[in-house]
Amino acid sequence: MNCKDCQISLPNLLLDAAAPSNAAAREHLAACTSCNEQFRSLKATFDLLDSWKAPEPSPYFDQKLAVRIREEQTAPPAGWFERVRARLLFNTGRQFRPVMVAAMALVLIVGGGTAADLSLRSAPVQASATVNDLQNLDNNAQAIQTMDQLLQDDGSSDDTASPPQS
Ligand SMILES: [Zn+2]
């Protein structure tokens, strides 16, 4: 086996180094320093990935989402201008572009090209008190999570860290 073949079978070696089909690759690793080094570096990376834990979703995510949905449902229907603006802002369809170009040309013609203020200023989003409260709770929970993480990191060297309170 040459180095190229060995590198191709490195993933198989990582998954199951003891498999009989990897015997040739194992032999090559024992003889070839550069391939062996590559394998060990790859293995270290994968070991690190194994120890990595995906962060927990925020504890109030569902509640916040539900509140936002309810707010949108109870909000008064958007006016004609709002709907057109939303379409202009979020529509990426190609079929809409000629209309945009025509509208902009019209604006330029009407305005004489002097004061065509095309910037669509977005109205400030006003969150309700409930959403604000949930946001604060969320921030607190995140701060506590970070503190736990820091305490865990500190105690990991002597393995006496108390389990995270959750
Ligand atoms: Zn090699």
PDB file of C-alpha atoms in Angstrom, residues 22-104:
ATOM      1  CA  ASN A  22      -7.797  -2.174   7.309  1.00  0.00           C
ATOM      2  CA  ALA A  23      -4.902  -4.574   7.829  1.00  0.00           C
ATOM      3  CA  ALA A  24      -2.904  -3.172   4.896  1.00  0.00           C
ATOM      4  CA  ALA A  25      -3.450   0.396   6.031  1.00  0.00           C
ATOM      5  CA  ARG A  26      -2.401  -0.515   9.582  1.00  0.00           C
ATOM      6  CA  GLU A  27       0.778  -2.054   8.230  1.00  0.00           C
ATOM      7  CA  HIS A  28       1.529   1.071   6.240  1.00  0.00           C
ATOM      8  CA  LEU A  29       0.905   3.281   9.285  1.00  0.00           C
ATOM      9  CA  ALA A  30       3.381   1.247  11.301  1.00  0.00           C
ATOM     10  CA  ALA A  31       6.030   1.744   8.619  1.00  0.00           C
ATOM     11  CA  CYS A  32       5.324   5.283   7.394  1.00  0.00           C
ATOM     12  CA  THR A  33       5.954   8.172   9.790  1.00  0.00           C
ATOM     13  CA  SER A  34       4.152  10.881   7.831  1.00  0.00           C
ATOM     14  CA  CYS A  35       0.955   8.833   7.391  1.00  0.00           C
ATOM     15  CA  ASN A  36       1.072   7.815  11.027  1.00  0.00           C
ATOM     16  CA  GLU A  37       1.361  11.437  12.072  1.00  0.00           C
ATOM     17  CA  GLN A  38      -1.552  12.367   9.855  1.00  0.00           C
ATOM     18  CA  PHE A  39      -3.653   9.586  11.311  1.00  0.00           C
ATOM     19  CA  ARG A  40      -2.890  10.622  14.882  1.00  0.00           C
ATOM     20  CA  SER A  41      -3.711  14.256  14.174  1.00  0.00           C
ATOM     21  CA  LEU A  42      -7.009  13.226  12.584  1.00  0.00           C
ATOM     22  CA  LYS A  43      -7.802  10.968  15.514  1.00  0.00           C
ATOM     23  CA  ALA A  44      -7.081  13.756  17.992  1.00  0.00           C
ATOM     24  CA  THR A  45      -9.489  16.007  16.121  1.00  0.00           C
ATOM     25  CA  PHE A  46     -12.212  13.380  16.160  1.00  0.00           C
ATOM     26  CA  ASP A  47     -11.670  12.691  19.858  1.00  0.00           C
ATOM     27  CA  LEU A  48     -12.074  16.396  20.491  1.00  0.00           C
ATOM     28  CA  LEU A  49     -15.302  16.418  18.498  1.00  0.00           C
ATOM     29  CA  ASP A  50     -16.572  13.480  20.549  1.00  0.00           C
ATOM     30  CA  SER A  51     -16.107  15.449  23.733  1.00  0.00           C
ATOM     31  CA  TRP A  52     -17.876  18.502  22.333  1.00  0.00           C
ATOM     32  CA  LYS A  53     -21.454  18.933  23.438  1.00  0.00           C
ATOM     33  CA  ALA A  54     -23.980  20.980  21.497  1.00  0.00           C
ATOM     34  CA  PRO A  55     -25.261  23.871  23.600  1.00  0.00           C
ATOM     35  CA  GLU A  56     -28.741  23.538  25.051  1.00  0.00           C
ATOM     36  CA  PRO A  57     -31.441  25.654  23.416  1.00  0.00           C
ATOM     37  CA  SER A  58     -32.544  28.580  25.522  1.00  0.00           C
ATOM     38  CA  PRO A  59     -35.069  27.410  28.153  1.00  0.00           C
ATOM     39  CA  TYR A  60     -37.638  30.030  27.171  1.00  0.00           C
ATOM     40  CA  PHE A  61     -37.410  29.611  23.414  1.00  0.00           C
ATOM     41  CA  ASP A  62     -40.762  27.861  23.010  1.00  0.00           C
ATOM     42  CA  GLN A  63     -42.597  30.334  25.231  1.00  0.00           C
ATOM     43  CA  LYS A  64     -41.102  33.312  23.439  1.00  0.00           C
ATOM     44  CA  LEU A  65     -42.013  31.863  20.071  1.00  0.00           C
ATOM     45  CA  ALA A  66     -45.565  31.164  21.213  1.00  0.00           C
ATOM     46  CA  VAL A  67     -45.965  34.711  22.537  1.00  0.00           C
ATOM     47  CA  ARG A  68     -44.663  36.196  19.308  1.00  0.00           C
ATOM     48  CA  ILE A  69     -47.004  34.056  17.226  1.00  0.00           C
ATOM     49  CA  ARG A  70     -49.948  35.056  19.385  1.00  0.00           C
ATOM     50  CA  GLU A  71     -49.006  38.717  19.067  1.00  0.00           C
ATOM     51  CA  GLU A  72     -48.830  38.431  15.296  1.00  0.00           C
ATOM     52  CA  GLN A  73     -52.183  36.659  15.229  1.00  0.00           C
ATOM     53  CA  THR A  74     -53.899  39.332  17.307  1.00  0.00           C
ATOM     54  CA  ALA A  75     -52.172  42.249  15.598  1.00  0.00           C
ATOM     55  CA  PRO A  76     -54.353  44.308  13.249  1.00  0.00           C
ATOM     56  CA  PRO A  77     -53.940  43.295   9.608  1.00  0.00           C
ATOM     57  CA  ALA A  78     -51.188  45.193   7.845  1.00  0.00           C
ATOM     58  CA  GLY A  79     -52.223  48.045   5.620  1.00  0.00           C
ATOM     59  CA  TRP A  80     -51.769  48.152   1.876  1.00  0.00           C
ATOM     60  CA  PHE A  81     -48.487  50.100   2.065  1.00  0.00           C
ATOM     61  CA  GLU A  82     -47.035  47.742   4.676  1.00  0.00           C
ATOM     62  CA  ARG A  83     -47.821  44.703   2.544  1.00  0.00           C
ATOM     63  CA  VAL A  84     -46.253  46.256  -0.562  1.00  0.00           C
ATOM     64  CA  ARG A  85     -43.196  47.247   1.442  1.00  0.00           C
ATOM     65  CA  ALA A  86     -42.833  43.725   2.858  1.00  0.00           C
ATOM     66  CA  ARG A  87     -43.046  42.318  -0.632  1.00  0.00           C
ATOM     67  CA  LEU A  88     -40.422  44.713  -1.915  1.00  0.00           C
ATOM     68  CA  LEU A  89     -38.130  43.932   1.001  1.00  0.00           C
ATOM     69  CA  PHE A  90     -38.461  40.163   1.138  1.00  0.00           C
ATOM     70  CA  ASN A  91     -39.443  39.085  -2.345  1.00  0.00           C
ATOM     71  CA  THR A  92     -36.460  37.708  -4.206  1.00  0.00           C
ATOM     72  CA  GLY A  93     -38.413  36.399  -7.175  1.00  0.00           C
ATOM     73  CA  ARG A  94     -37.068  37.348 -10.575  1.00  0.00           C
ATOM     74  CA  GLN A  95     -40.522  37.989 -11.957  1.00  0.00           C
ATOM     75  CA  PHE A  96     -40.790  40.961  -9.621  1.00  0.00           C
ATOM     76  CA  ARG A  97     -37.705  42.805 -10.804  1.00  0.00           C
ATOM     77  CA  PRO A  98     -39.112  44.442 -13.965  1.00  0.00           C
ATOM     78  CA  VAL A  99     -41.887  45.902 -11.824  1.00  0.00           C
ATOM     79  CA  MET A 100     -39.309  47.269  -9.373  1.00  0.00           C
ATOM     80  CA  VAL A 101     -37.285  48.789 -12.194  1.00  0.00           C
ATOM     81  CA  ALA A 102     -40.392  50.383 -13.663  1.00  0.00           C
ATOM     82  CA  ALA A 103     -41.402  51.753 -10.273  1.00  0.00           C
ATOM     83  CA  MET A 104     -37.959  53.220  -9.658  1.00  0.00           C
TER      84      MET A 104
END
